[in-house]
Short mmCIF file of C-alpha atoms in Angstrom, two decimals:
data_model
loop_
_atom_site.label_atom_id
_atom_site.label_comp_id
_atom_site.label_asym_id
_atom_site.label_seq_id
_atom_site.Cartn_x
_atom_site.Cartn_y
_atom_site.Cartn_z
CA MET A 1 50.16 58.32 -4.42
CA SER A 2 51.35 56.91 -7.69
CA MET A 3 54.95 57.60 -6.77
CA SER A 4 54.60 55.62 -3.53
CA LYS A 5 53.27 52.63 -5.45
CA ALA A 6 56.08 52.82 -7.96
CA ILE A 7 58.82 53.15 -5.41
CA GLY A 8 57.33 51.00 -2.63
CA SER A 9 57.85 51.19 1.09
CA PRO A 10 61.33 50.95 2.59
CA ALA A 11 60.44 47.58 4.18
CA GLU A 12 59.36 46.11 0.84
CA GLU A 13 62.50 47.36 -0.83
CA ILE A 14 64.67 45.83 1.89
CA LEU A 15 62.74 42.53 1.70
CA GLY A 16 63.09 42.40 -2.09
CA ILE A 17 66.81 43.00 -1.90
CA GLY A 18 67.08 40.26 0.73
CA LEU A 19 65.29 37.77 -1.51
CA ILE A 20 67.57 38.57 -4.44
CA GLN A 21 70.65 38.24 -2.26
CA GLU A 22 69.35 34.93 -0.91
CA ARG A 23 68.74 33.50 -4.37
CA LYS A 24 72.22 34.26 -5.70
CA PRO A 25 74.11 31.84 -3.40
CA LYS A 26 71.54 29.12 -4.16
CA ARG A 27 71.98 29.59 -7.90
CA ARG A 28 75.75 29.57 -7.56
CA PHE A 29 75.63 26.38 -5.48
CA ALA A 30 73.29 24.74 -8.02
CA MET A 31 75.66 25.65 -10.86
CA PHE A 32 78.66 24.38 -8.90
CA GLU A 33 76.81 21.16 -8.09
CA ALA A 34 75.88 20.67 -11.77
CA VAL A 35 79.50 21.20 -12.87
CA VAL A 36 80.85 18.74 -10.27
CA LEU A 37 78.27 16.10 -11.17
CA GLY A 38 78.97 16.61 -14.87
CA ILE A 39 82.70 16.08 -14.33
CA LEU A 40 82.05 12.96 -12.23
CA PHE A 41 79.71 11.50 -14.84
CA LEU A 42 82.27 12.24 -17.56
CA LEU A 43 85.02 10.48 -15.59
CA VAL A 44 82.78 7.45 -14.99
CA ALA A 45 81.84 7.35 -18.68
CA VAL A 46 85.49 7.50 -19.77
CA TRP A 47 86.46 4.87 -17.20
CA THR A 48 83.68 2.58 -18.48
CA VAL A 49 84.03 3.12 -22.22
CA PHE A 50 87.84 3.22 -22.47
CA PRO A 51 88.37 -0.58 -22.07
CA VAL A 52 85.76 -1.26 -24.77
CA LEU A 53 87.38 1.20 -27.19
CA TRP A 54 90.82 -0.21 -26.39
CA MET A 55 89.57 -3.75 -27.04
CA ILE A 56 88.18 -2.79 -30.45
CA GLY A 57 91.31 -0.83 -31.36
CA ALA A 58 93.65 -3.63 -30.26
CA SER A 59 91.70 -6.14 -32.37
CA LEU A 60 92.64 -4.06 -35.43
CA LYS A 61 96.36 -3.85 -34.56
CA THR A 62 99.15 -6.30 -35.20
CA ASN A 63 100.63 -7.96 -32.12
CA VAL A 64 103.82 -5.95 -32.69
CA ALA A 65 101.84 -2.68 -32.67
CA ILE A 66 100.07 -3.72 -29.46
CA SER A 67 103.43 -4.37 -27.78
CA ASN A 68 105.05 -1.15 -29.03
CA ASP A 69 102.13 1.19 -28.32
CA PRO A 70 99.69 -0.53 -25.94
CA LEU A 71 97.77 2.58 -24.81
CA SER A 72 96.78 4.02 -28.18
CA LEU A 73 93.10 3.57 -29.00
CA TRP A 74 93.33 3.36 -32.79
CA PRO A 75 96.03 1.80 -34.98
CA ALA A 76 97.86 3.75 -37.64
CA ARG A 77 97.22 0.89 -40.09
CA PRO A 78 94.11 -1.13 -39.17
CA THR A 79 94.14 -4.81 -40.10
CA LEU A 80 91.55 -7.60 -40.03
CA GLU A 81 94.09 -10.41 -39.75
CA HIS A 82 93.00 -11.32 -36.21
CA TYR A 83 89.36 -11.61 -37.23
CA ARG A 84 90.37 -13.90 -40.11
CA TYR A 85 92.43 -15.97 -37.68
CA VAL A 86 89.51 -16.32 -35.25
CA TRP A 87 87.11 -17.49 -37.97
CA THR A 88 89.52 -19.81 -39.80
CA GLN A 89 91.82 -21.25 -37.13
CA VAL A 90 89.29 -21.60 -34.29
CA PRO A 91 85.78 -23.15 -34.50
CA PHE A 92 84.37 -19.82 -33.38
CA ALA A 93 81.03 -20.21 -35.16
CA ARG A 94 80.40 -23.43 -33.24
CA TYR A 95 81.14 -21.67 -29.95
CA ILE A 96 78.64 -18.97 -30.89
CA VAL A 97 75.97 -21.61 -31.53
CA ASN A 98 76.74 -23.39 -28.23
CA THR A 99 76.53 -20.14 -26.29
CA PHE A 100 73.33 -19.08 -28.03
CA TRP A 101 71.51 -22.36 -27.33
CA ILE A 102 72.52 -22.45 -23.67
CA SER A 103 71.54 -18.78 -23.24
CA LEU A 104 68.21 -19.37 -24.99
CA ILE A 105 67.32 -22.44 -22.92
CA VAL A 106 68.23 -20.78 -19.61
CA THR A 107 66.42 -17.54 -20.53
CA VAL A 108 63.19 -19.30 -21.52
CA ALA A 109 63.28 -21.52 -18.42
CA LYS A 110 63.86 -18.57 -16.09
CA LEU A 111 61.09 -16.55 -17.74
CA VAL A 112 58.56 -19.39 -17.42
CA THR A 113 59.35 -20.11 -13.77
CA SER A 114 59.52 -16.41 -12.88
CA VAL A 115 56.18 -15.62 -14.56
CA LEU A 116 54.33 -18.54 -12.96
CA ALA A 117 55.81 -17.97 -9.49
CA ALA A 118 55.22 -14.20 -9.61
CA TYR A 119 51.63 -14.78 -10.77
CA ALA A 120 50.95 -17.09 -7.83
CA PHE A 121 52.58 -14.77 -5.29
CA SER A 122 50.64 -11.77 -6.62
CA PHE A 123 47.09 -13.07 -7.04
CA TYR A 124 46.75 -16.19 -4.89
CA ARG A 125 46.44 -16.33 -1.12
CA PHE A 126 47.79 -19.41 0.62
CA ARG A 127 49.39 -20.19 3.95
CA GLY A 128 53.07 -19.28 4.10
CA ARG A 129 52.93 -17.27 0.88
CA ASP A 130 55.02 -14.34 2.12
CA VAL A 131 57.51 -16.59 3.92
CA LEU A 132 58.04 -18.65 0.79
CA PHE A 133 58.37 -15.52 -1.36
CA TYR A 134 61.06 -13.96 0.83
CA ALA A 135 62.86 -17.30 1.05
CA LEU A 136 63.01 -17.39 -2.75
CA LEU A 137 64.12 -13.76 -2.83
CA LEU A 138 66.99 -14.54 -0.47
CA THR A 139 68.37 -17.04 -2.98
CA ALA A 140 69.22 -14.08 -5.23
CA PHE A 141 71.76 -12.96 -2.62
CA VAL A 142 73.42 -16.36 -2.09
CA PRO A 143 76.81 -16.35 -3.86
CA PHE A 144 77.26 -18.92 -6.59
CA THR A 145 80.34 -20.36 -4.90
CA ALA A 146 78.18 -21.42 -1.93
CA THR A 147 76.07 -23.73 -4.11
CA MET A 148 78.67 -24.64 -6.72
CA ILE A 149 79.80 -27.95 -5.20
CA PRO A 150 76.27 -29.29 -4.46
CA ASN A 151 75.14 -28.32 -7.96
CA TYR A 152 78.17 -29.98 -9.52
CA LEU A 153 77.62 -33.21 -7.58
CA ILE A 154 73.95 -33.31 -8.60
CA VAL A 155 74.77 -32.72 -12.27
CA ALA A 156 77.53 -35.36 -12.18
CA HIS A 157 75.24 -37.89 -10.44
CA LEU A 158 72.62 -37.36 -13.15
CA GLY A 159 75.23 -37.99 -15.84
CA LEU A 160 74.84 -34.53 -17.36
CA LEU A 161 78.48 -33.43 -17.43
CA SER A 162 79.58 -31.87 -20.73
CA SER A 163 75.99 -31.29 -21.82
CA VAL A 164 73.80 -28.27 -22.40
CA LEU A 165 71.25 -29.56 -19.88
CA GLY A 166 73.98 -29.88 -17.25
CA VAL A 167 74.82 -26.19 -17.65
CA ALA A 168 71.17 -25.12 -17.67
CA LEU A 169 69.75 -27.28 -14.86
CA PRO A 170 70.90 -25.24 -11.80
CA GLN A 171 69.74 -22.02 -13.49
CA LEU A 172 66.10 -22.87 -14.22
CA ALA A 173 64.76 -20.37 -11.66
CA ASP A 174 65.81 -16.90 -10.55
CA GLY A 175 64.84 -15.20 -7.28
CA LEU A 176 65.42 -11.68 -8.59
CA GLY A 177 63.30 -12.37 -11.66
CA ILE A 178 60.43 -13.60 -9.48
CA PHE A 179 60.67 -10.47 -7.34
CA LEU A 180 60.71 -8.02 -10.26
CA LEU A 181 57.77 -9.70 -12.01
CA ARG A 182 55.81 -9.88 -8.76
CA GLN A 183 56.26 -6.14 -8.36
CA ALA A 184 55.16 -5.63 -11.97
CA PHE A 185 52.03 -7.76 -11.47
CA ARG A 186 51.15 -5.92 -8.26
CA SER A 187 51.23 -2.62 -10.16
CA VAL A 188 48.35 -3.87 -12.34
CA PRO A 189 44.94 -2.70 -11.01
CA LEU A 190 43.25 -5.59 -9.20
CA SER A 191 40.00 -4.73 -10.98
CA PHE A 192 41.45 -6.10 -14.24
CA TYR A 193 42.05 -9.48 -12.65
CA GLU A 194 38.66 -9.52 -10.91
CA ALA A 195 36.86 -8.59 -14.14
CA ALA A 196 38.57 -11.46 -15.93
CA LEU A 197 37.50 -13.85 -13.15
CA MET A 198 33.91 -12.70 -13.47
CA GLU A 199 34.05 -13.52 -17.18
CA ARG A 200 35.05 -17.08 -16.16
CA ILE A 201 38.28 -16.95 -18.12
CA GLY A 202 40.73 -19.70 -17.25
CA THR A 203 43.68 -18.99 -14.97
CA LEU A 204 46.35 -19.37 -17.63
CA ARG A 205 44.27 -17.41 -20.15
CA ILE A 206 44.05 -14.52 -17.67
CA LEU A 207 47.82 -14.64 -17.32
CA TRP A 208 48.46 -14.82 -21.08
CA TYR A 209 45.85 -12.45 -22.47
CA VAL A 210 45.30 -9.96 -19.63
CA LEU A 211 48.35 -9.68 -17.38
CA LEU A 212 51.40 -10.37 -19.54
CA PRO A 213 50.59 -7.63 -22.09
CA LEU A 214 50.40 -5.15 -19.20
CA VAL A 215 53.87 -6.04 -17.89
CA ARG A 216 55.56 -6.33 -21.29
CA PRO A 217 58.39 -3.84 -20.48
CA SER A 218 59.38 -5.94 -17.46
CA LEU A 219 59.33 -9.11 -19.57
CA VAL A 220 61.56 -7.50 -22.20
CA ALA A 221 63.99 -6.26 -19.54
CA LEU A 222 64.22 -9.64 -17.81
CA THR A 223 64.64 -11.45 -21.12
CA ILE A 224 67.63 -9.28 -22.00
CA LEU A 225 69.15 -9.52 -18.52
CA PHE A 226 68.77 -13.30 -18.33
CA PHE A 227 70.21 -13.74 -21.81
CA ILE A 228 73.20 -11.43 -21.25
CA ASN A 229 74.06 -12.97 -17.88
CA THR A 230 74.02 -16.48 -19.33
CA TRP A 231 75.90 -15.41 -22.46
CA ASN A 232 78.72 -13.91 -20.37
CA GLU A 233 78.92 -16.70 -17.79
CA TYR A 234 82.30 -18.38 -17.58
CA PHE A 235 82.91 -20.37 -14.42
CA TRP A 236 79.92 -22.76 -14.30
CA PRO A 237 80.13 -23.79 -17.99
CA PHE A 238 83.89 -24.20 -17.50
CA LEU A 239 83.23 -26.73 -14.72
CA ILE A 240 80.60 -28.69 -16.62
CA LEU A 241 81.73 -28.66 -20.26
CA LYS A 242 84.68 -31.04 -20.67
CA GLU A 243 84.91 -31.30 -24.46
CA LYS A 244 86.22 -28.49 -26.65
CA SER A 245 83.39 -28.99 -29.13
CA SER A 246 80.86 -27.98 -26.45
CA TYR A 247 82.71 -24.87 -25.21
CA THR A 248 80.95 -21.53 -24.89
CA LEU A 249 82.47 -18.22 -25.98
CA PRO A 250 83.85 -17.12 -22.57
CA ILE A 251 85.64 -20.47 -22.24
CA ALA A 252 86.96 -20.25 -25.79
CA LEU A 253 88.56 -16.87 -25.04
CA GLN A 254 91.02 -18.42 -22.60
CA MET A 255 92.30 -20.69 -25.39
CA PHE A 256 94.21 -17.70 -26.78
CA THR A 257 96.29 -17.55 -23.58
CA ASN A 258 97.52 -21.15 -23.89
CA LEU A 259 99.34 -20.89 -27.21
CA GLU A 260 102.92 -22.09 -27.62
CA GLY A 261 104.12 -18.68 -28.81
CA GLY A 262 102.53 -16.90 -25.84
CA ILE A 263 99.34 -14.89 -25.62
CA ASN A 264 97.87 -13.82 -28.95
CA TRP A 265 96.55 -10.47 -27.77
CA GLY A 266 95.19 -9.38 -31.12
CA ALA A 267 93.21 -12.57 -31.67
CA MET A 268 91.94 -12.47 -28.10
CA MET A 269 90.70 -8.90 -28.53
CA ALA A 270 89.06 -9.79 -31.86
CA ALA A 271 87.29 -12.75 -30.25
CA SER A 272 86.30 -10.58 -27.27
CA THR A 273 84.87 -7.94 -29.61
CA LEU A 274 82.78 -10.53 -31.45
CA THR A 275 81.64 -12.03 -28.15
CA SER A 276 80.54 -8.62 -26.85
CA LEU A 277 78.57 -7.52 -29.91
CA LEU A 278 75.29 -9.29 -29.16
CA PRO A 279 75.08 -8.33 -25.43
CA LEU A 280 75.94 -4.70 -26.21
CA LEU A 281 73.36 -4.52 -28.99
CA ALA A 282 70.68 -6.19 -26.86
CA TYR A 283 71.28 -3.84 -23.94
CA ALA A 284 71.32 -0.78 -26.19
CA LEU A 285 67.92 -1.72 -27.61
CA ALA A 286 66.32 -2.50 -24.25
CA GLN A 287 68.02 -0.12 -21.81
CA ARG A 288 64.85 1.96 -21.33
CA GLN A 289 62.79 -1.09 -20.33
CA ILE A 290 65.56 -2.29 -18.03
CA MET A 291 65.78 1.05 -16.23
CA GLU A 292 61.99 1.31 -15.90
CA THR A 293 61.77 -2.21 -14.48
CA PHE A 294 64.24 -1.49 -11.69
CA LEU A 295 62.91 2.01 -10.98
CA HIS A 296 59.31 0.79 -10.68
CA SER A 297 60.11 -2.41 -8.77
CA GLY A 298 59.57 -0.63 -5.44
CA VAL A 299 56.26 1.06 -6.26
CA LYS A 300 54.18 -1.60 -4.53
CA GLY A 301 55.41 -3.99 -1.86
#
């Protein structure tokens, strides 16, 4: 009796062998899949990081070294001459201040309009609410070139060319920001909002003290995204800003291509490295909030 339990019936033995044989191909396929995905991710990472590393390395080379060995990532003799040139021969600090103020104004304006609009679309019921919301959402998919000429004519008619307000005016609202914050607000339990109403707290106080603390990760993510997008923007400021003293950093970079002696690659890479530092640092600090915001944006419709 004990021997039969130890050995098992022929059917059980055959079934057990079948299960083992079935698991082996699955494990092999899973390992193969993991290896392939790992290689793909590695290639994407190298493809993404290589230009950044090359930019930093080129900023530390002489222009002769860049011409003689353009593909090397690190110079044999690093030099800071291009960084000295950028700070002493170009009003780079002024361009940083211009870019910072424009980015700050646009970011704050977009946050205010996105928060107020998302609050209304989430907790107020009015006729045409959904139609208006989806109409605003569609503006996020309209290419900038489609509205560039009307925006330029409006800014010129208002006499705002070559001004910070002229750059900021067409960017005071953002359809994607409204959508993401609406989704964040709708993930908040409705009982919180109803309890605040029963306490007769004012509408804006409910928004400030109850709702915004609950959607703080989304606010952080949108703040970083709005700021980085405005910081890196080139074409619209290039159209509006006519005086060199009001240039932003992306516009200033093209100045290094219009030199009499040709393109100063080393100085351009040094300026590009300095321009990229703040966006890279901001994204590195807030990447978790940014990923969570986009992953959770579809939880509630």
